[in-house]
PDB file of C-alpha atoms in Angstrom:
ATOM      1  CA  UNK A  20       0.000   0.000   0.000  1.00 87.00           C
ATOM      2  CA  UNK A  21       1.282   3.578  -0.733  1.00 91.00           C
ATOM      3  CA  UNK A  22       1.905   6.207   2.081  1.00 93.00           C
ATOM      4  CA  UNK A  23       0.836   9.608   1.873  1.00 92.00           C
ATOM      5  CA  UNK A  24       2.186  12.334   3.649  1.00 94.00           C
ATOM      6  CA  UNK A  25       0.280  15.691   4.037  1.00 92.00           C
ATOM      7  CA  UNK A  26       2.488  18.785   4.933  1.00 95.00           C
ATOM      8  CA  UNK A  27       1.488  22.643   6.373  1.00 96.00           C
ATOM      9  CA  UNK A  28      -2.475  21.099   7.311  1.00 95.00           C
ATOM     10  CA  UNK A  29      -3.642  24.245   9.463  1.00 95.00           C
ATOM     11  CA  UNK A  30      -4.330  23.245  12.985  1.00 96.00           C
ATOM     12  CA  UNK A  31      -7.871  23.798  12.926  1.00 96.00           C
ATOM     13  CA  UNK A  32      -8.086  20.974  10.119  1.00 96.00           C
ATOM     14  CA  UNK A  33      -6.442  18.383  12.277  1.00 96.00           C
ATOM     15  CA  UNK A  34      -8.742  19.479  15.284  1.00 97.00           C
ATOM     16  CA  UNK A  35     -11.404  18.854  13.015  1.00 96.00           C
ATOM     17  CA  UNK A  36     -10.355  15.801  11.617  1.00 96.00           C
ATOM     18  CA  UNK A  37      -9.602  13.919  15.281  1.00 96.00           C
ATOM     19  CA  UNK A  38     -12.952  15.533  16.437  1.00 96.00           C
ATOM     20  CA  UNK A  39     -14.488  13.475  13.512  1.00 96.00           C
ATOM     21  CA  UNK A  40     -12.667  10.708  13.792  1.00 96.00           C
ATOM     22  CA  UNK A  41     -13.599  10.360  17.604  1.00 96.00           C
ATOM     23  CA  UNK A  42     -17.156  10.293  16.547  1.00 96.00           C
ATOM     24  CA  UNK A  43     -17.080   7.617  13.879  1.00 94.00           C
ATOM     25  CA  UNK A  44     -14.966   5.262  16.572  1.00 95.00           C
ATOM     26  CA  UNK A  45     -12.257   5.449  13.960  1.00 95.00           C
ATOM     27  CA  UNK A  46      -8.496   6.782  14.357  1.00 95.00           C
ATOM     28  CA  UNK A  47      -7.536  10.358  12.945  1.00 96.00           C
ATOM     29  CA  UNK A  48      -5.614   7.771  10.207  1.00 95.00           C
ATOM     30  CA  UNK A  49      -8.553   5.750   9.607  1.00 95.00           C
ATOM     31  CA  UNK A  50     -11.169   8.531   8.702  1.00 95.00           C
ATOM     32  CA  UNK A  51      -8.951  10.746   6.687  1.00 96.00           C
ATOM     33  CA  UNK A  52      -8.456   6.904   4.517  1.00 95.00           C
ATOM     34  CA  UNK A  53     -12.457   7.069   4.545  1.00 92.00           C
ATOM     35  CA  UNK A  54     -12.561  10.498   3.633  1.00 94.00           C
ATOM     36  CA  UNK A  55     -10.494  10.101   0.793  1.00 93.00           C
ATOM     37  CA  UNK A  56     -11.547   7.077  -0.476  1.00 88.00           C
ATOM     38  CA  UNK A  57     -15.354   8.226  -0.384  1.00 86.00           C
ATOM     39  CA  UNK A  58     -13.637  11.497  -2.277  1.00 89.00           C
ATOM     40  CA  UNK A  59     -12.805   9.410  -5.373  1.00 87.00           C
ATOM     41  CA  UNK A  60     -15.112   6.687  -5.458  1.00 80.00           C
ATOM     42  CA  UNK A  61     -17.404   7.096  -8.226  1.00 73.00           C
ATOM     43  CA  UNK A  62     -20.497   8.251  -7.163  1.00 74.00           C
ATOM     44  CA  UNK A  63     -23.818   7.360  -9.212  1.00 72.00           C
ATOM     45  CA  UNK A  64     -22.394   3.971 -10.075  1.00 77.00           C
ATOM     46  CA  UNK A  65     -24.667   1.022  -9.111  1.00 77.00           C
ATOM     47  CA  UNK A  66     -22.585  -1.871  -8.002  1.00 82.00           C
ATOM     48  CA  UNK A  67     -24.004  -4.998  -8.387  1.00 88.00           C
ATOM     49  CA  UNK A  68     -23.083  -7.332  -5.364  1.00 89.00           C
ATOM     50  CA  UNK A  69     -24.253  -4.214  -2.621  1.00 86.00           C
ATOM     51  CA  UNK A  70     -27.455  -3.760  -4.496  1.00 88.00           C
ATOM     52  CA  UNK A  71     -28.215  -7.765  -4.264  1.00 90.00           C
ATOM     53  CA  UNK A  72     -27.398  -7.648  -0.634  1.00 89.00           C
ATOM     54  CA  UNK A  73     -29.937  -4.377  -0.170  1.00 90.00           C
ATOM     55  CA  UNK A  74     -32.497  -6.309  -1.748  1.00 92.00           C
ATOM     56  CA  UNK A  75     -32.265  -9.242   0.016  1.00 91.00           C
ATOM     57  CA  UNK A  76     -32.253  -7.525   3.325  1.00 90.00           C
ATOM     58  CA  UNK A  77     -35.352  -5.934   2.675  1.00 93.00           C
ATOM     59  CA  UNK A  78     -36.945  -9.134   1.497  1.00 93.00           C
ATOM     60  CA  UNK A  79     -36.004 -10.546   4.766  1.00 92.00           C
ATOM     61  CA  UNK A  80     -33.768 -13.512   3.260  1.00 91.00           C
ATOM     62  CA  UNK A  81     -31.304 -15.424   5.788  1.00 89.00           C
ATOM     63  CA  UNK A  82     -28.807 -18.006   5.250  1.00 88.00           C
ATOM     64  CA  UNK A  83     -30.994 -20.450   5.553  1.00 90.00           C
ATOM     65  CA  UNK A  84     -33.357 -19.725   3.026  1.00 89.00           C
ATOM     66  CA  UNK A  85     -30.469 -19.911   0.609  1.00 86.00           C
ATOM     67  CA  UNK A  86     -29.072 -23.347   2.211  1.00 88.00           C
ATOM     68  CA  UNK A  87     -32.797 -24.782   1.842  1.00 87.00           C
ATOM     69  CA  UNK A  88     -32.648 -23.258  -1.847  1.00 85.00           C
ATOM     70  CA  UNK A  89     -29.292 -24.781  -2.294  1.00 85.00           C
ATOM     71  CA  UNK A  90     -31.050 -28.077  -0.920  1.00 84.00           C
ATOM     72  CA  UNK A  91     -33.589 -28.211  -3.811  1.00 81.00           C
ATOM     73  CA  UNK A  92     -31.589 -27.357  -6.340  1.00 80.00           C
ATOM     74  CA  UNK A  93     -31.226 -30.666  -8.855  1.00 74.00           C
ATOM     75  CA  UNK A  94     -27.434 -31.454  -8.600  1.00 74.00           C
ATOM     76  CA  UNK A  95     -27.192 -33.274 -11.847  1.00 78.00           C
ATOM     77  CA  UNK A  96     -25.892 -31.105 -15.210  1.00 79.00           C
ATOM     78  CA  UNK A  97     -28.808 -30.001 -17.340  1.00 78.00           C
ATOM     79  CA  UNK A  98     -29.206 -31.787 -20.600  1.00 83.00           C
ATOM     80  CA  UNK A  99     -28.244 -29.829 -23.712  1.00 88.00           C
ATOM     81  CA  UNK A 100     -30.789 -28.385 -26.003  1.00 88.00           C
ATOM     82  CA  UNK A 101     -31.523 -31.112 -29.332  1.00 90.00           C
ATOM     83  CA  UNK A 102     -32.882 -29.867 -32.128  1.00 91.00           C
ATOM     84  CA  UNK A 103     -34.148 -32.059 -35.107  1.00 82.00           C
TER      85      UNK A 103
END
């Protein structure tokens, strides 16, 4: 991972940034990575695998519902398509 050093941040940044930090339960270190990751993350763009997840929670599906799905599910390879 790369290291990034930040020179001549006013005081009153760094006060701000610890204050912030100290709220989120996160290290001064930590949140400014959040902060700058959420800076240059693309915003607008749907991402598959968190929108599946969303939409499961609100449907209310556990793990079990997908073990008993896994369950029914025929284990044998389908048959290819024949056409005369």
């Amino acid at each position: 991972m790369a290291t990034l050093t930040v020179r001549n941040l006013p005081d009153e940044v760094h006060r701000a940034l610890r204050v912030r930090a100290a709220q989120h339960g996160r290290s001064t270190e930590a949140e400014i990575r959040e902060i700058l990751t959420l800076a240059v993350r693309p915003g607008g763009q749907l991402r598959l695998g968190d929108a599946l997840v969303d939409m499961n929670r609100a449907l209310g599906v556990t793990n079990e519902d997908v073990e008993a799905l896994e369950q029914m599910r025929e284990r044998r390879p389908a048959q290819p398509m024949r056409f005369k």
